[in-house]
Coordinates of N, CA, C and O in Angstrom, one line a residue:
X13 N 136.3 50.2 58.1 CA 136.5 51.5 57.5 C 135.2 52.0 56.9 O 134.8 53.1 57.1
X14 N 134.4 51.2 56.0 CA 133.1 51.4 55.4 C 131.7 51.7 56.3 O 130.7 52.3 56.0
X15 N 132.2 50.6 58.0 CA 131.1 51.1 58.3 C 131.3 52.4 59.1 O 130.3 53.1 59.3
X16 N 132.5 52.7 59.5 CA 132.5 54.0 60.1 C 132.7 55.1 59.1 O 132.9 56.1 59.8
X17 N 132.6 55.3 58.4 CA 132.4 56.3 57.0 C 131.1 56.1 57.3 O 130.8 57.2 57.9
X18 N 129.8 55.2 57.2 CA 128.6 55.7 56.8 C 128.0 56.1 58.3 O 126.9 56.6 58.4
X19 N 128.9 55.8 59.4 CA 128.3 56.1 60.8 C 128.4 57.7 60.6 O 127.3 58.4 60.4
X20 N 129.7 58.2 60.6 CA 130.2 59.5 60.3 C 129.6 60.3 59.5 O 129.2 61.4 59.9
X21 N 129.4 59.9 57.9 CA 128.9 61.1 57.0 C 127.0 60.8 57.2 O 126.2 61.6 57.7
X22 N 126.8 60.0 56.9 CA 125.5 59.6 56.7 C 124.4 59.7 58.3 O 123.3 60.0 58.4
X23 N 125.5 59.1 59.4 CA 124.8 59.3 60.9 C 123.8 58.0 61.0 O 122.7 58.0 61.7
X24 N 124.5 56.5 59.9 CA 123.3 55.7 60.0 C 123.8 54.2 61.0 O 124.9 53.6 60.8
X25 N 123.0 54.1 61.7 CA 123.4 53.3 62.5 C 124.1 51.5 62.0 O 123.3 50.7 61.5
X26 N 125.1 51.2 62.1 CA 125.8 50.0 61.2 C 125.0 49.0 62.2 O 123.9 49.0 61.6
X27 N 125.0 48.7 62.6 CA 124.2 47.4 63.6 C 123.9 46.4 62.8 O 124.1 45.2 63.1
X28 N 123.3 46.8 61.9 CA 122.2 46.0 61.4 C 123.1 45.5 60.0 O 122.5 44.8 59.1
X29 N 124.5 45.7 59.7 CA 125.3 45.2 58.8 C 126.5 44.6 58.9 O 127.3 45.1 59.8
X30 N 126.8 43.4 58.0 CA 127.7 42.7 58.6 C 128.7 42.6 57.3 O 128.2 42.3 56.2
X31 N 129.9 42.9 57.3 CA 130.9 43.0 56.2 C 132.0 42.2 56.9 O 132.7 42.5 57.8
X32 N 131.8 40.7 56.0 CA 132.9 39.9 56.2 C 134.2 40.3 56.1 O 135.1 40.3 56.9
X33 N 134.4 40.7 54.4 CA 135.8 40.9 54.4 C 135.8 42.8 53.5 O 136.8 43.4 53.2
X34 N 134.6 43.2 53.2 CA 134.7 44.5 52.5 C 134.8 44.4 50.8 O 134.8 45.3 50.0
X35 N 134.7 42.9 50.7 CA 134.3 43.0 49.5 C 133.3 43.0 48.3 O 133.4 43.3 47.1
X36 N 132.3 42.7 49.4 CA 131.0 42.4 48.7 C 130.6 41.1 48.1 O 129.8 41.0 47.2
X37 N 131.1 40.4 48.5 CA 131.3 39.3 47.9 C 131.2 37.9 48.2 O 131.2 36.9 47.4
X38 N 131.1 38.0 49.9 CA 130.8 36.9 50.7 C 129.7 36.8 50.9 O 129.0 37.8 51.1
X39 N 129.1 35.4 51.0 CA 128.5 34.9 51.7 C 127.8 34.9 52.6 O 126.6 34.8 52.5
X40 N 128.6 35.1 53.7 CA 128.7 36.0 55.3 C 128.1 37.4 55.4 O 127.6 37.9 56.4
X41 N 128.1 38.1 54.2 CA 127.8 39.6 54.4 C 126.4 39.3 54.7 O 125.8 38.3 54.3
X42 N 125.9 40.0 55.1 CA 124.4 40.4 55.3 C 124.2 41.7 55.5 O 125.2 42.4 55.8
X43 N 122.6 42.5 55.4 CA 122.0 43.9 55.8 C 120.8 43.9 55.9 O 120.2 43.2 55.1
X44 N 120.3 44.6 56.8 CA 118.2 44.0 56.8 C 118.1 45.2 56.3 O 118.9 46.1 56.3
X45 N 116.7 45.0 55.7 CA 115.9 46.1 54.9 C 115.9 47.4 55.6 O 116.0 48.5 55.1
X46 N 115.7 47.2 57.1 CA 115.6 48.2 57.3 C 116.9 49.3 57.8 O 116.6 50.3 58.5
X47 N 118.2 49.0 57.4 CA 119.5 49.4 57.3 C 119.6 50.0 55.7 O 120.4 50.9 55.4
X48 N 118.8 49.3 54.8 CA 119.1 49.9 53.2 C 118.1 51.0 53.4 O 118.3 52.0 52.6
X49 N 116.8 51.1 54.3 CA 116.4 52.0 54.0 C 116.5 53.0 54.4 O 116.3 54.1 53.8
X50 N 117.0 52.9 56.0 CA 117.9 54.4 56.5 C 119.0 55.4 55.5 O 119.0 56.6 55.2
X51 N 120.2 53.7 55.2 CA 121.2 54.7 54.4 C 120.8 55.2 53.3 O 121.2 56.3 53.1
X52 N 119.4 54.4 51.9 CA 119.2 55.8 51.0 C 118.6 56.4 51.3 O 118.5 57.5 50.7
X53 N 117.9 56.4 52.2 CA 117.3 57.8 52.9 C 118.4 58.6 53.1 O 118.7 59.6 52.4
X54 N 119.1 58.3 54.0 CA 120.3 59.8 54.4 C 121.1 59.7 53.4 O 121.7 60.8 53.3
X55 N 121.4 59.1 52.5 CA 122.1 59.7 51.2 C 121.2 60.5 50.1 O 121.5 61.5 49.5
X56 N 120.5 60.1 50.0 CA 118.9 60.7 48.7 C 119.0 62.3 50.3 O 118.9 63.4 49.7
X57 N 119.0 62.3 50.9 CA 118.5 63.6 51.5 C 120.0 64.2 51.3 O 119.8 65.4 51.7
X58 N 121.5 64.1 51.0 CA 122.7 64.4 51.2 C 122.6 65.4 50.2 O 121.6 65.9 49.7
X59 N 124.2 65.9 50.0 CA 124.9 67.0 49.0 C 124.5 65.7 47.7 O 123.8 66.0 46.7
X60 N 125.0 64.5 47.9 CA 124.8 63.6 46.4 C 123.8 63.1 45.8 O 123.7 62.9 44.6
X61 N 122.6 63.0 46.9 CA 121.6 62.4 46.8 C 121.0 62.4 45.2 O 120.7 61.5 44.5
X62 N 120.9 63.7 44.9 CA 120.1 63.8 43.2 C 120.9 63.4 42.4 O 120.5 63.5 41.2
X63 N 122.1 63.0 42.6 CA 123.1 62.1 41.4 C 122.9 61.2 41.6 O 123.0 60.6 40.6
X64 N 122.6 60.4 42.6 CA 123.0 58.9 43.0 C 121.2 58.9 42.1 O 121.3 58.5 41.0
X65 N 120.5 59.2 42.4 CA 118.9 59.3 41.9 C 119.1 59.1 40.3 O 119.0 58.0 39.6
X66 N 119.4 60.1 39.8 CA 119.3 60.0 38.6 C 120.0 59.1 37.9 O 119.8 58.6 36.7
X67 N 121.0 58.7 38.8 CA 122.1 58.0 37.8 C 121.4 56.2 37.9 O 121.8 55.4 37.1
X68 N 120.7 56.0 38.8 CA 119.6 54.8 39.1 C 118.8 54.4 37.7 O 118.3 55.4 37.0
X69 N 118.6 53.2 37.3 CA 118.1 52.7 36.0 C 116.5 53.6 36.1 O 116.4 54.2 37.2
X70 N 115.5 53.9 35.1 CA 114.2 54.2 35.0 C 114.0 52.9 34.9 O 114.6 52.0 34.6
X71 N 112.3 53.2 35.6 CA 111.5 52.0 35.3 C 110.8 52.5 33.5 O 110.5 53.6 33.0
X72 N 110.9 50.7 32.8 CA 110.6 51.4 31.2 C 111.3 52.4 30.6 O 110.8 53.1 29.7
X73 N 112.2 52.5 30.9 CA 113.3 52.9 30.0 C 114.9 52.6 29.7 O 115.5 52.6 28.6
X74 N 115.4 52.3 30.9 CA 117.1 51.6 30.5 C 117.7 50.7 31.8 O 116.9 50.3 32.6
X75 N 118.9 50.5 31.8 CA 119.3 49.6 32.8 C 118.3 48.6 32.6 O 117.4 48.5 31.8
X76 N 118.6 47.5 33.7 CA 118.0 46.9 34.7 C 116.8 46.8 34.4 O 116.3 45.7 34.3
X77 N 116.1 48.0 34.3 CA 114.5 48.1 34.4 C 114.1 48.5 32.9 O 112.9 48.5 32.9
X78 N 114.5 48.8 31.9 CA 114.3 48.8 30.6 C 113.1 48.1 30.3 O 112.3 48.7 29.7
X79 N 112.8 47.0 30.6 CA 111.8 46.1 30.1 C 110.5 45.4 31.4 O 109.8 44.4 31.3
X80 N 110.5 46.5 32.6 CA 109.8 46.4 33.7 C 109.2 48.1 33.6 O 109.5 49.2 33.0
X81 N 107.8 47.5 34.7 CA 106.9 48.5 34.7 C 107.0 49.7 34.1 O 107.6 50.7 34.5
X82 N 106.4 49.6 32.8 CA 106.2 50.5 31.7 C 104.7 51.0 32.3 O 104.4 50.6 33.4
X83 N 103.8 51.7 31.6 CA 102.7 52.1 31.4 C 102.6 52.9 32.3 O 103.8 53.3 32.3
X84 N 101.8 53.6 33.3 CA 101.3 54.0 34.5 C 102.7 54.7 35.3 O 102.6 55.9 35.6
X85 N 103.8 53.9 35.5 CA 104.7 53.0 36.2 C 106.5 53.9 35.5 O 107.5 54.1 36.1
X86 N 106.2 54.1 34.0 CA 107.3 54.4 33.5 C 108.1 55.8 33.6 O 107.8 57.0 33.3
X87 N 109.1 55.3 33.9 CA 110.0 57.0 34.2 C 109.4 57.4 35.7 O 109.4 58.6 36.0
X88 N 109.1 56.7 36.3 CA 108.7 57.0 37.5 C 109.2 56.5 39.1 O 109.1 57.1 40.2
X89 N 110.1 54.9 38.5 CA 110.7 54.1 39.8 C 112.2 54.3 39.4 O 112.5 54.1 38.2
X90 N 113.0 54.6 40.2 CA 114.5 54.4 39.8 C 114.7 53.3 40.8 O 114.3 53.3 42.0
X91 N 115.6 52.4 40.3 CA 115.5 51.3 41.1 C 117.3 50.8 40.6 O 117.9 51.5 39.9
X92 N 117.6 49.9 41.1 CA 118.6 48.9 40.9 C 118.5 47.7 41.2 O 118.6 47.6 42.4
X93 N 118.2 46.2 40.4 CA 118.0 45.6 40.4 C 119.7 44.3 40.2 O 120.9 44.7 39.9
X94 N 119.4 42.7 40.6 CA 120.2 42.1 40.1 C 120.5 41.9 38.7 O 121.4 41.2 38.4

């Protein structure tokens, strides 16, 4: 169901992703880089894209990234990290 939702709204090719059981949680799941960078590409370009953005940690300021690349760097990377 998840990968045909992002085939459908997004138009991004699933091939390159493997969902064991849909939970996120296996093992078994896998995605190559260049499958994460299609889909936020076609989401960051969507109706959501500038929510999903902003709502992303700042570099040097909160989340995740609170205490990474400050100086030069800060308020500049939205990222999500482990």
């Amino acid at each position: 169901a998840v990968e045909s939702l992002i085939r459908k709204t997004y138009k991004v090719d699933t091939g390159e992703l493997h969902m064991e059981d849909g939970s996120g949680l296996s093992k078994l799941d896998s995605v190559t880089s260049a499958f994460m960078v299609s889909l936020l590409t076609s989401v960051y370009n969507s109706s959501i894209g500038k929510r999903l953005y902003s709502a992303l940690p700042s570099s040097g300021e909160d989340g995740t990234l609170a205490y990474r690349m400050g100086g030069k760097l800060q308020g500049r990377v939205h990222a999500k990290i482990k």
